[in-house]
């Protein structure tokens, strides 16, 4: 029987399959998940950073339905992960540590 190592109460509705882990500062793991708020068509991204004492949860507002979420390396020899967000009509590469967009591209629907 599996025994959990810890439990976390986020008090948000997490969208299934839209969860990832990233080291946005290059050393600490952060839980990242798409959440649904009051409006069903608008979603937010919640970033839980337990190592930040002043604010352990931050949000990224997305004005489209999120369809994909991925954290990973994009720049060679850089320890920091970036967050890639896919929506119905766009792809966004986001630097969580610097709070800035790296890349944004609108895409056509199939």
N, CA, C and O atoms as a printed pandas DataFrame, in Angstrom:
     atom_number atom_name residue_name chain_id  residue_number  x_coord  y_coord  z_coord
0              1         N          UNK        A               1    0.836   -1.172    0.000
1              2        CA          UNK        A               1    0.000    0.000    0.000
2              3         C          UNK        A               1    0.887    1.242    0.000
3              4         O          UNK        A               1    1.837    1.335    0.777
4              5         N          UNK        A               2    0.573    2.190   -0.871
5              6        CA          UNK        A               2    1.330    3.438   -0.964
6              7         C          UNK        A               2    0.937    4.383    0.169
7              8         O          UNK        A               2   -0.238    4.514    0.512
8              9         N          UNK        A               3    1.928    5.025    0.730
9             10        CA          UNK        A               3    1.698    5.987    1.809
10            11         C          UNK        A               3    2.198    7.348    1.327
11            12         O          UNK        A               3    3.362    7.470    0.945
12            13         N          UNK        A               4    1.343    8.370    1.337
13            14        CA          UNK        A               4    1.786    9.687    0.862
14            15         C          UNK        A               4    2.848   10.284    1.782
15            16         O          UNK        A               4    2.803   10.109    3.000
16            17         N          UNK        A               5    3.803   10.991    1.180
17            18        CA          UNK        A               5    4.843   11.650    1.959
18            19         C          UNK        A               5    4.363   12.971    2.538
19            20         O          UNK        A               5    4.825   13.399    3.596
20            21         N          UNK        A               6    3.435   13.613    1.840
21            22        CA          UNK        A               6    2.876   14.862    2.336
22            23         C          UNK        A               6    1.509   15.081    1.706
23            24         O          UNK        A               6    1.144   14.419    0.735
24            25         N          UNK        A               7    0.774   16.002    2.263
25            26        CA          UNK        A               7   -0.544   16.366    1.746
26            27         C          UNK        A               7   -0.575   17.877    1.579
27            28         O          UNK        A               7   -0.001   18.609    2.386
28            29         N          UNK        A               8   -1.241   18.342    0.536
29            30        CA          UNK        A               8   -1.286   19.762    0.231
30            31         C          UNK        A               8   -2.716   20.168   -0.075
31            32         O          UNK        A               8   -3.352   19.582   -0.951
32            33         N          UNK        A               9   -3.223   21.149    0.623
33            34        CA          UNK        A               9   -4.573   21.666    0.394
34            35         C          UNK        A               9   -4.465   22.992   -0.355
35            36         O          UNK        A               9   -4.094   24.004    0.240
36            37         N          UNK        A              10   -4.778   23.004   -1.638
37            38        CA          UNK        A              10   -4.652   24.216   -2.449
38            39         C          UNK        A              10   -5.930   25.040   -2.490
39            40         O          UNK        A              10   -5.888   26.230   -2.803
40            41         N          UNK        A              11   -7.054   24.430   -2.182
41            42        CA          UNK        A              11   -8.361   25.093   -2.205
42            43         C          UNK        A              11   -8.690   25.674   -3.578
43            44         O          UNK        A              11   -9.275   26.751   -3.691
44            45         N          UNK        A              12   -8.306   24.944   -4.608
45            46        CA          UNK        A              12   -8.622   25.306   -5.985
46            47         C          UNK        A              12   -9.043   24.044   -6.715
47            48         O          UNK        A              12   -8.652   22.938   -6.341
48            49         N          UNK        A              13   -9.832   24.213   -7.744
49            50        CA          UNK        A              13  -10.238   23.088   -8.574
50            51         C          UNK        A              13   -9.186   22.889   -9.667
51            52         O          UNK        A              13   -9.092   23.685  -10.601
52            53         N          UNK        A              14   -8.402   21.826   -9.540
53            54        CA          UNK        A              14   -7.329   21.530  -10.490
54            55         C          UNK        A              14   -7.905   20.768  -11.674
55            56         O          UNK        A              14   -8.679   19.826  -11.499
56            57         N          UNK        A              15   -7.524   21.181  -12.884
57            58        CA          UNK        A              15   -7.981   20.515  -14.103
58            59         C          UNK        A              15   -7.152   19.238  -14.295
59            60         O          UNK        A              15   -5.924   19.310  -14.334
60            61         N          UNK        A              16   -7.801   18.072  -14.415
61            62        CA          UNK        A              16   -7.064   16.822  -14.621
62            63         C          UNK        A              16   -6.161   16.886  -15.851
63            64         O          UNK        A              16   -6.540   17.462  -16.871
64            65         N          UNK        A              17   -4.984   16.305  -15.760
65            66        CA          UNK        A              17   -3.990   16.186  -16.827
66            67         C          UNK        A              17   -3.280   17.495  -17.148
67            68         O          UNK        A              17   -2.432   17.519  -18.039
68            69         N          UNK        A              18   -3.598   18.585  -16.453
69            70        CA          UNK        A              18   -2.924   19.865  -16.691
70            71         C          UNK        A              18   -2.130   20.260  -15.444
71            72         O          UNK        A              18   -2.366   21.300  -14.830
72            73         N          UNK        A              19   -1.178   19.385  -15.098
73            74        CA          UNK        A              19   -0.322   19.572  -13.927
74            75         C          UNK        A              19    1.108   19.228  -14.334
75            76         O          UNK        A              19    1.335   18.261  -15.061
76            77         N          UNK        A              20    2.070   20.019  -13.864
77            78        CA          UNK        A              20    3.475   19.741  -14.142
78            79         C          UNK        A              20    4.323   20.250  -12.981
79            80         O          UNK        A              20    3.838   20.992  -12.127
80            81         N          UNK        A              21    5.586   19.850  -12.957
81            82        CA          UNK        A              21    6.551   20.325  -11.962
82            83         C          UNK        A              21    7.676   21.020  -12.706
83            84         O          UNK        A              21    8.111   20.557  -13.760
84            85         N          UNK        A              22    8.149   22.137  -12.153
85            86        CA          UNK        A              22    9.252   22.848  -12.779
86            87         C          UNK        A              22   10.180   23.452  -11.750
87            88         O          UNK        A              22    9.769   23.782  -10.638
88            89         N          UNK        A              23   11.442   23.594  -12.135
89            90        CA          UNK        A              23   12.436   24.299  -11.309
90            91         C          UNK        A              23   12.660   25.663  -11.957
91            92         O          UNK        A              23   13.644   25.865  -12.669
92            93         N          UNK        A              24   11.752   26.589  -11.710
93            94        CA          UNK        A              24   11.772   27.879  -12.388
94            95         C          UNK        A              24   12.906   28.773  -11.915
95            96         O          UNK        A              24   13.333   29.663  -12.652
96            97         N          UNK        A              25   13.406   28.556  -10.697
97            98        CA          UNK        A              25   14.563   29.312  -10.212
98            99         C          UNK        A              25   15.860   28.514  -10.392
99           100         O          UNK        A              25   16.937   28.979  -10.019
100          101         N          UNK        A              26   15.752   27.329  -10.957
101          102        CA          UNK        A              26   16.909   26.487  -11.215
102          103         C          UNK        A              26   17.228   25.482  -10.127
103          104         O          UNK        A              26   18.063   24.601  -10.333
104          105         N          UNK        A              27   16.576   25.593   -8.954
105          106        CA          UNK        A              27   16.917   24.658   -7.883
106          107         C          UNK        A              27   15.734   24.113   -7.092
107          108         O          UNK        A              27   15.833   23.014   -6.547
108          109         N          UNK        A              28   14.625   24.832   -7.006
109          110        CA          UNK        A              28   13.495   24.389   -6.191
110          111         C          UNK        A              28   12.325   23.926   -7.067
111          112         O          UNK        A              28   11.965   24.588   -8.040
112          113         N          UNK        A              29   11.743   22.785   -6.709
113          114        CA          UNK        A              29   10.581   22.278   -7.437
114          115         C          UNK        A              29    9.337   23.101   -7.115
115          116         O          UNK        A              29    9.101   23.463   -5.963
116          117         N          UNK        A              30    8.554   23.388   -8.137
117          118        CA          UNK        A              30    7.285   24.106   -7.985
118          119         C          UNK        A              30    6.183   23.301   -8.664
119          120         O          UNK        A              30    6.340   22.842   -9.796
120          121         N          UNK        A              31    5.082   23.138   -7.967
121          122        CA          UNK        A              31    3.909   22.494   -8.542
122          123         C          UNK        A              31    3.173   23.528   -9.384
123          124         O          UNK        A              31    2.908   24.636   -8.917
124          125         N          UNK        A              32    2.845   23.176  -10.608
125          126        CA          UNK        A              32    2.161   24.085  -11.524
126          127         C          UNK        A              32    0.932   23.369  -12.058
127          128         O          UNK        A              32    1.024   22.227  -12.509
128          129         N          UNK        A              33   -0.215   24.030  -12.010
129          130        CA          UNK        A              33   -1.461   23.383  -12.424
130          131         C          UNK        A              33   -2.431   24.399  -12.999
131          132         O          UNK        A              33   -2.460   25.558  -12.586
132          133         N          UNK        A              34   -3.224   23.944  -13.957
133          134        CA          UNK        A              34   -4.321   24.767  -14.473
134          135         C          UNK        A              34   -5.497   24.625  -13.517
135          136         O          UNK        A              34   -5.824   23.525  -13.072
136          137         N          UNK        A              35   -6.121   25.747  -13.212
137          138        CA          UNK        A              35   -7.274   25.745  -12.313
138          139         C          UNK        A              35   -8.462   26.371  -13.014
139          140         O          UNK        A              35   -8.303   27.255  -13.856
140          141         N          UNK        A              36   -9.637   25.917  -12.670
141          142        CA          UNK        A              36  -10.843   26.558  -13.203
142          143         C          UNK        A              36  -11.427   27.417  -12.102
143          144         O          UNK        A              36  -11.557   26.979  -10.959
144          145         N          UNK        A              37  -11.771   28.619  -12.447
145          146        CA          UNK        A              37  -12.372   29.531  -11.482
146          147         C          UNK        A              37  -13.842   29.688  -11.825
147          148         O          UNK        A              37  -14.427   28.779  -12.415
148          149         N          UNK        A              38  -14.444   30.778  -11.485
149          150        CA          UNK        A              38  -15.884   30.961  -11.656
150          151         C          UNK        A              38  -16.351   30.851  -13.102
151          152         O          UNK        A              38  -17.448   30.357  -13.362
152          153         N          UNK        A              39  -15.537   31.304  -14.038
153          154        CA          UNK        A              39  -15.921   31.249  -15.445
154          155         C          UNK        A              39  -15.351   29.978  -16.063
155          156         O          UNK        A              39  -14.137   29.772  -16.048
156          157         N          UNK        A              40  -16.192   29.150  -16.592
157          158        CA          UNK        A              40  -15.749   27.844  -17.103
158          159         C          UNK        A              40  -14.800   27.978  -18.284
159          160         O          UNK        A              40  -13.939   27.119  -18.473
160          161         N          UNK        A              41  -14.933   29.040  -19.091
161          162        CA          UNK        A              41  -14.100   29.163  -20.278
162          163         C          UNK        A              41  -12.759   29.839  -19.999
163          164         O          UNK        A              41  -11.855   29.767  -20.832
164          165         N          UNK        A              42  -12.609   30.495  -18.844
165          166        CA          UNK        A              42  -11.355   31.155  -18.518
166          167         C          UNK        A              42  -10.636   30.378  -17.426
167          168         O          UNK        A              42  -11.231   30.019  -16.410
168          169         N          UNK        A              43   -9.374   30.128  -17.640
169          170        CA          UNK        A              43   -8.595   29.340  -16.698
170          171         C          UNK        A              43   -7.384   30.124  -16.217
171          172         O          UNK        A              43   -6.905   31.029  -16.901
172          173         N          UNK        A              44   -6.902   29.777  -15.054
173          174        CA          UNK        A              44   -5.687   30.353  -14.494
174          175         C          UNK        A              44   -4.658   29.257  -14.313
175          176         O          UNK        A              44   -4.987   28.071  -14.306
176          177         N          UNK        A              45   -3.415   29.667  -14.168
177          178        CA          UNK        A              45   -2.357   28.732  -13.814
178          179         C          UNK        A              45   -1.903   29.079  -12.409
179          180         O          UNK        A              45   -1.560   30.224  -12.116
180          181         N          UNK        A              46   -1.903   28.085  -11.552
181          182        CA          UNK        A              46   -1.464   28.225  -10.170
182          183         C          UNK        A              46   -0.048   27.682  -10.074
183          184         O          UNK        A              46    0.231   26.588  -10.565
184          185         N          UNK        A              47    0.847   28.432   -9.449
185          186        CA          UNK        A              47    2.221   27.990   -9.242
186          187         C          UNK        A              47    2.480   27.969   -7.739
187          188         O          UNK        A              47    2.491   29.013   -7.086
188          189         N          UNK        A              48    2.688   26.771   -7.201
189          190        CA          UNK        A              48    2.949   26.618   -5.767
190          191         C          UNK        A              48    4.451   26.500   -5.559
191          192         O          UNK        A              48    5.077   25.537   -6.004
192          193         N          UNK        A              49    5.023   27.486   -4.880
193          194        CA          UNK        A              49    6.459   27.537   -4.603
194          195         C          UNK        A              49    6.669   27.542   -3.091
195          196         O          UNK        A              49    6.769   28.614   -2.494
196          197         N          UNK        A              50    6.739   26.368   -2.457
197          198        CA          UNK        A              50    6.808   26.312   -0.994
198          199         C          UNK        A              50    8.085   26.901   -0.404
199          200         O          UNK        A              50    8.125   27.197    0.790
200          201         N          UNK        A              51    9.117   27.075   -1.202
201          202        CA          UNK        A              51   10.382   27.624   -0.709
202          203         C          UNK        A              51   10.354   29.147   -0.593
203          204         O          UNK        A              51   11.258   29.728    0.006
204          205         N          UNK        A              52    9.338   29.804   -1.151
205          206        CA          UNK        A              52    9.218   31.263   -1.068
206          207         C          UNK        A              52    8.378   31.626    0.154
207          208         O          UNK        A              52    7.162   31.437    0.128
208          209         N          UNK        A              53    8.977   32.133    1.205
209          210        CA          UNK        A              53    8.218   32.386    2.440
210          211         C          UNK        A              53    7.210   33.522    2.332
211          212         O          UNK        A              53    6.195   33.507    3.029
212          213         N          UNK        A              54    7.464   34.500    1.479
213          214        CA          UNK        A              54    6.562   35.642    1.425
214          215         C          UNK        A              54    5.280   35.356    0.648
215          216         O          UNK        A              54    4.231   35.911    0.974
216          217         N          UNK        A              55    5.341   34.518   -0.350
217          218        CA          UNK        A              55    4.159   34.220   -1.163
218          219         C          UNK        A              55    4.376   32.869   -1.827
219          220         O          UNK        A              55    5.100   32.772   -2.817
220          221         N          UNK        A              56    3.751   31.823   -1.286
221          222        CA          UNK        A              56    4.010   30.487   -1.825
222          223         C          UNK        A              56    3.134   30.127   -3.013
223          224         O          UNK        A              56    3.424   29.155   -3.710
224          225         N          UNK        A              57    2.066   30.885   -3.268
225          226        CA          UNK        A              57    1.209   30.626   -4.425
226          227         C          UNK        A              57    1.125   31.885   -5.277
227          228         O          UNK        A              57    0.847   32.974   -4.775
228          229         N          UNK        A              58    1.369   31.719   -6.572
229          230        CA          UNK        A              58    1.203   32.820   -7.518
230          231         C          UNK        A              58    0.326   32.334   -8.661
231          232         O          UNK        A              58    0.127   31.132   -8.837
232          233         N          UNK        A              59   -0.191   33.271   -9.429
233          234        CA          UNK        A              59   -1.135   32.944  -10.494
234          235         C          UNK        A              59   -0.707   33.592  -11.800
235          236         O          UNK        A              59   -0.136   34.682  -11.820
236          237         N          UNK        A              60   -0.994   32.902  -12.875
237          238        CA          UNK        A              60   -0.821   33.431  -14.221
238          239         C          UNK        A              60   -2.190   33.360  -14.878
239          240         O          UNK        A              60   -2.743   32.274  -15.053
240          241         N          UNK        A              61   -2.736   34.509  -15.242
241          242        CA          UNK        A              61   -4.064   34.547  -15.857
242          243         C          UNK        A              61   -3.958   34.281  -17.348
243          244         O          UNK        A              61   -3.167   34.915  -18.047
244          245         N          UNK        A              62   -4.747   33.353  -17.825
245          246        CA          UNK        A              62   -4.793   32.996  -19.239
246          247         C          UNK        A              62   -6.210   33.267  -19.722
247          248         O          UNK        A              62   -7.172   32.828  -19.093
248          249         N          UNK        A              63   -6.346   33.975  -20.818
249          250        CA          UNK        A              63   -7.675   34.347  -21.303
250          251         C          UNK        A              63   -8.248   33.365  -22.316
251          252         O          UNK        A              63   -9.190   33.694  -23.037
252          253         N          UNK        A              64   -7.693   32.180  -22.373
253          254        CA          UNK        A              64   -8.195   31.136  -23.263
254          255         C          UNK        A              64   -8.204   29.816  -22.502
255          256         O          UNK        A              64   -7.571   29.683  -21.455
256          257         N          UNK        A              65   -8.917   28.862  -23.033
257          258        CA          UNK        A              65   -8.957   27.529  -22.431
258          259         C          UNK        A              65   -7.598   26.852  -22.598
259          260         O          UNK        A              65   -7.081   26.753  -23.710
260          261         N          UNK        A              66   -7.031   26.391  -21.500
261          262        CA          UNK        A              66   -5.722   25.746  -21.513
262          263         C          UNK        A              66   -5.888   24.287  -21.927
263          264         O          UNK        A              66   -6.737   23.571  -21.395
264          265         N          UNK        A              67   -5.060   23.857  -22.890
265          266        CA          UNK        A              67   -5.128   22.484  -23.374
266          267         C          UNK        A              67   -3.854   21.693  -23.087
267          268         O          UNK        A              67   -3.865   20.463  -23.148
268          269         N          UNK        A              68   -2.750   22.386  -22.773
269          270        CA          UNK        A              68   -1.489   21.702  -22.490
270          271         C          UNK        A              68   -0.646   22.547  -21.544
271          272         O          UNK        A              68   -0.700   23.776  -21.567
272          273         N          UNK        A              69    0.137   21.858  -20.707
273          274        CA          UNK        A              69    0.985   22.528  -19.725
274          275         C          UNK        A              69    2.260   21.705  -19.580
275          276         O          UNK        A              69    2.194   20.500  -19.337
276          277         N          UNK        A              70    3.423   22.345  -19.728
277          278        CA          UNK        A              70    4.695   21.632  -19.679
278          279         C          UNK        A              70    5.772   22.544  -19.105
279          280         O          UNK        A              70    5.840   23.722  -19.454
280          281         N          UNK        A              71    6.601   22.013  -18.240
281          282        CA          UNK        A              71    7.767   22.739  -17.732
282          283         C          UNK        A              71    9.010   21.998  -18.179
283          284         O          UNK        A              71    9.051   20.768  -18.144
284          285         N          UNK        A              72   10.033   22.743  -18.601
285          286        CA          UNK        A              72   11.265   22.100  -19.018
286          287         C          UNK        A              72   12.314   23.097  -19.454
287          288         O          UNK        A              72   12.085   24.307  -19.457
288          289         N          UNK        A              73   13.458   22.575  -19.818
289          290        CA          UNK        A              73   14.591   23.394  -20.249
290          291         C          UNK        A              73   14.397   23.823  -21.703
291          292         O          UNK        A              73   13.973   23.035  -22.548
292          293         N          UNK        A              74   14.717   25.091  -21.975
293          294        CA          UNK        A              74   14.627   25.593  -23.340
294          295         C          UNK        A              74   15.926   26.245  -23.786
295          296         O          UNK        A              74   16.199   26.341  -24.983
296          297         N          UNK        A              75   16.721   26.689  -22.833
297          298        CA          UNK        A              75   17.960   27.397  -23.141
298          299         C          UNK        A              75   19.132   26.519  -22.700
299          300         O          UNK        A              75   19.221   26.154  -21.528
300          301         N          UNK        A              76   20.034   26.177  -23.629
301          302        CA          UNK        A              76   21.177   25.334  -23.261
302          303         C          UNK        A              76   21.996   25.963  -22.126
303          304         O          UNK        A              76   22.168   27.181  -22.080
304          305         N          UNK        A              77   22.488   25.137  -21.229
305          306        CA          UNK        A              77   23.315   25.541  -20.087
306          307         C          UNK        A              77   22.603   26.457  -19.094
307          308         O          UNK        A              77   23.262   27.100  -18.277
308          309         N          UNK        A              78   21.290   26.530  -19.147
309          310        CA          UNK        A              78   20.514   27.297  -18.172
310          311         C          UNK        A              78   19.793   26.301  -17.275
311          312         O          UNK        A              78   19.075   25.431  -17.769
312          313         N          UNK        A              79   19.972   26.415  -15.986
313          314        CA          UNK        A              79   19.358   25.492  -15.032
314          315         C          UNK        A              79   17.869   25.749  -14.823
315          316         O          UNK        A              79   17.160   24.883  -14.310
316          317         N          UNK        A              80   17.388   26.926  -15.212
317          318        CA          UNK        A              80   15.997   27.295  -14.962
318          319         C          UNK        A              80   15.061   26.705  -16.014
319          320         O          UNK        A              80   15.348   26.737  -17.211
320          321         N          UNK        A              81   13.943   26.170  -15.545
321          322        CA          UNK        A              81   12.903   25.684  -16.448
322          323         C          UNK        A              81   12.043   26.851  -16.906
323          324         O          UNK        A              81   11.951   27.879  -16.235
324          325         N          UNK        A              82   11.422   26.672  -18.049
325          326        CA          UNK        A              82   10.397   27.604  -18.504
326          327         C          UNK        A              82    9.069   26.860  -18.506
327          328         O          UNK        A              82    9.034   25.630  -18.465
328          329         N          UNK        A              83    7.998   27.605  -18.554
329          330        CA          UNK        A              83    6.656   27.034  -18.594
330          331         C          UNK        A              83    6.092   27.243  -19.987
331          332         O          UNK        A              83    6.083   28.365  -20.495
332          333         N          UNK        A              84    5.622   26.173  -20.604
333          334        CA          UNK        A              84    4.978   26.260  -21.914
334          335         C          UNK        A              84    3.500   25.972  -21.715
335          336         O          UNK        A              84    3.120   24.954  -21.137
336          337         N          UNK        A              85    2.668   26.894  -22.209
337          338        CA          UNK        A              85    1.221   26.788  -22.063
338          339         C          UNK        A              85    0.604   26.720  -23.452
339          340         O          UNK        A              85    0.811   27.611  -24.276
340          341         N          UNK        A              86   -0.150   25.666  -23.704
341          342        CA          UNK        A              86   -0.896   25.551  -24.950
342          343         C          UNK        A              86   -2.359   25.863  -24.688
343          344         O          UNK        A              86   -2.941   25.380  -23.717
344          345         N          UNK        A              87   -2.946   26.668  -25.554
345          346        CA          UNK        A              87   -4.368   26.970  -25.456
346          347         C          UNK        A              87   -5.030   26.583  -26.763
347          348         O          UNK        A              87   -4.372   26.093  -27.681
348          349         N          UNK        A              88   -6.313   26.799  -26.844
349          350        CA          UNK        A              88   -7.049   26.471  -28.065
350          351         C          UNK        A              88   -6.490   27.243  -29.255
351          352         O          UNK        A              88   -6.499   26.734  -30.376
352          353         N          UNK        A              89   -6.001   28.467  -29.028
353          354        CA          UNK        A              89   -5.547   29.291  -30.150
354          355         C          UNK        A              89   -4.133   29.815  -30.075
355          356         O          UNK        A              89   -3.757   30.652  -30.895
356          357         N          UNK        A              90   -3.311   29.350  -29.101
357          358        CA          UNK        A              90   -1.965   29.907  -28.999
358          359         C          UNK        A              90   -1.023   28.988  -28.227
359          360         O          UNK        A              90   -1.438   28.040  -27.560
360          361         N          UNK        A              91    0.275   29.315  -28.348
361          362        CA          UNK        A              91    1.326   28.667  -27.562
362          363         C          UNK        A              91    2.123   29.784  -26.894
363          364         O          UNK        A              91    2.511   30.754  -27.546
364          365         N          UNK        A              92    2.364   29.642  -25.591
365          366        CA          UNK        A              92    3.093   30.638  -24.818
366          367         C          UNK        A              92    4.252   29.972  -24.095
367          368         O          UNK        A              92    4.057   28.969  -23.409
368          369         N          UNK        A              93    5.455   30.516  -24.238
369          370        CA          UNK        A              93    6.606   30.113  -23.433
370          371         C          UNK        A              93    6.840   31.238  -22.440
371          372         O          UNK        A              93    7.000   32.397  -22.824
372          373         N          UNK        A              94    6.859   30.885  -21.153
373          374        CA          UNK        A              94    6.848   31.887  -20.092
374          375         C          UNK        A              94    7.977   31.651  -19.099
375          376         O          UNK        A              94    8.184   30.525  -18.647
376          377         N          UNK        A              95    8.705   32.707  -18.759
377          378        CA          UNK        A              95    9.747   32.634  -17.746
378          379         C          UNK        A              95    9.115   32.990  -16.406
379          380         O          UNK        A              95    8.871   34.164  -16.128
380          381         N          UNK        A              96    8.851   32.003  -15.588
381          382        CA          UNK        A              96    8.184   32.210  -14.301
382          383         C          UNK        A              96    9.070   33.022  -13.366
383          384         O          UNK        A              96    8.575   33.902  -12.661
384          385         N          UNK        A              97   10.367   32.744  -13.347
385          386        CA          UNK        A              97   11.287   33.422  -12.440
386          387         C          UNK        A              97   11.347   34.925  -12.715
387          388         O          UNK        A              97   11.421   35.718  -11.776
388          389         N          UNK        A              98   11.318   35.324  -13.983
389          390        CA          UNK        A              98   11.380   36.742  -14.354
390          391         C          UNK        A              98   10.009   37.349  -14.626
391          392         O          UNK        A              98    9.899   38.547  -14.888
392          393         N          UNK        A              99    8.958   36.522  -14.565
393          394        CA          UNK        A              99    7.594   36.989  -14.823
394          395         C          UNK        A              99    7.490   37.661  -16.190
395          396         O          UNK        A              99    6.998   38.783  -16.308
396          397         N          UNK        A             100    7.962   36.956  -17.221
397          398        CA          UNK        A             100    7.948   37.547  -18.559
398          399         C          UNK        A             100    7.715   36.485  -19.627
399          400         O          UNK        A             100    8.084   35.321  -19.469
400          401         N          UNK        A             101    7.092   36.920  -20.717
401          402        CA          UNK        A             101    6.884   36.055  -21.871
402          403         C          UNK        A             101    8.202   35.890  -22.621
403          404         O          UNK        A             101    8.940   36.859  -22.806
404          405         N          UNK        A             102    8.498   34.668  -23.051
405          406        CA          UNK        A             102    9.646   34.414  -23.911
406          407         C          UNK        A             102    9.219   34.275  -25.360
407          408         O          UNK        A             102    9.953   34.634  -26.281
408          409         N          UNK        A             103    8.015   33.746  -25.543
409          410        CA          UNK        A             103    7.532   33.447  -26.887
410          411         C          UNK        A             103    6.025   33.374  -26.839
411          412         O          UNK        A             103    5.458   32.819  -25.898
412          413         N          UNK        A             104    5.369   33.929  -27.840
413          414        CA          UNK        A             104    3.923   33.796  -27.977
414          415         C          UNK        A             104    3.608   33.659  -29.453
415          416         O          UNK        A             104    4.108   34.426  -30.277
416          417         N          UNK        A             105    2.785   32.689  -29.784
417          418        CA          UNK        A             105    2.404   32.474  -31.184
418          419         C          UNK        A             105    0.951   32.036  -31.247
419          420         O          UNK        A             105    0.555   31.068  -30.598
420          421         N          UNK        A             106    0.163   32.752  -32.030
421          422        CA          UNK        A             106   -1.201   32.300  -32.280
422          423         C          UNK        A             106   -1.150   31.173  -33.294
423          424         O          UNK        A             106   -0.349   31.203  -34.229
424          425         N          UNK        A             107   -2.001   30.188  -33.107
425          426        CA          UNK        A             107   -2.042   29.043  -34.008
426          427         C          UNK        A             107   -3.459   28.870  -34.520
427          428         O          UNK        A             107   -4.429   29.217  -33.846
428          429         N          UNK        A             108   -3.560   28.327  -35.725
429          430        CA          UNK        A             108   -4.887   28.096  -36.289
430          431         C          UNK        A             108   -5.445   26.789  -35.752
431          432         O          UNK        A             108   -4.705   25.870  -35.400
432          433         N          UNK        A             109   -6.736   26.733  -35.702
433          434        CA          UNK        A             109   -7.411   25.520  -35.227
434          435         C          UNK        A             109   -7.462   24.510  -36.359
435          436         O          UNK        A             109   -7.566   24.872  -37.531
436          437         N          UNK        A             110   -7.389   23.235  -35.991
437          438        CA          UNK        A             110   -7.436   22.173  -37.002
438          439         C          UNK        A             110   -8.849   21.923  -37.430
439          440         O          UNK        A             110   -9.095   21.064  -38.276
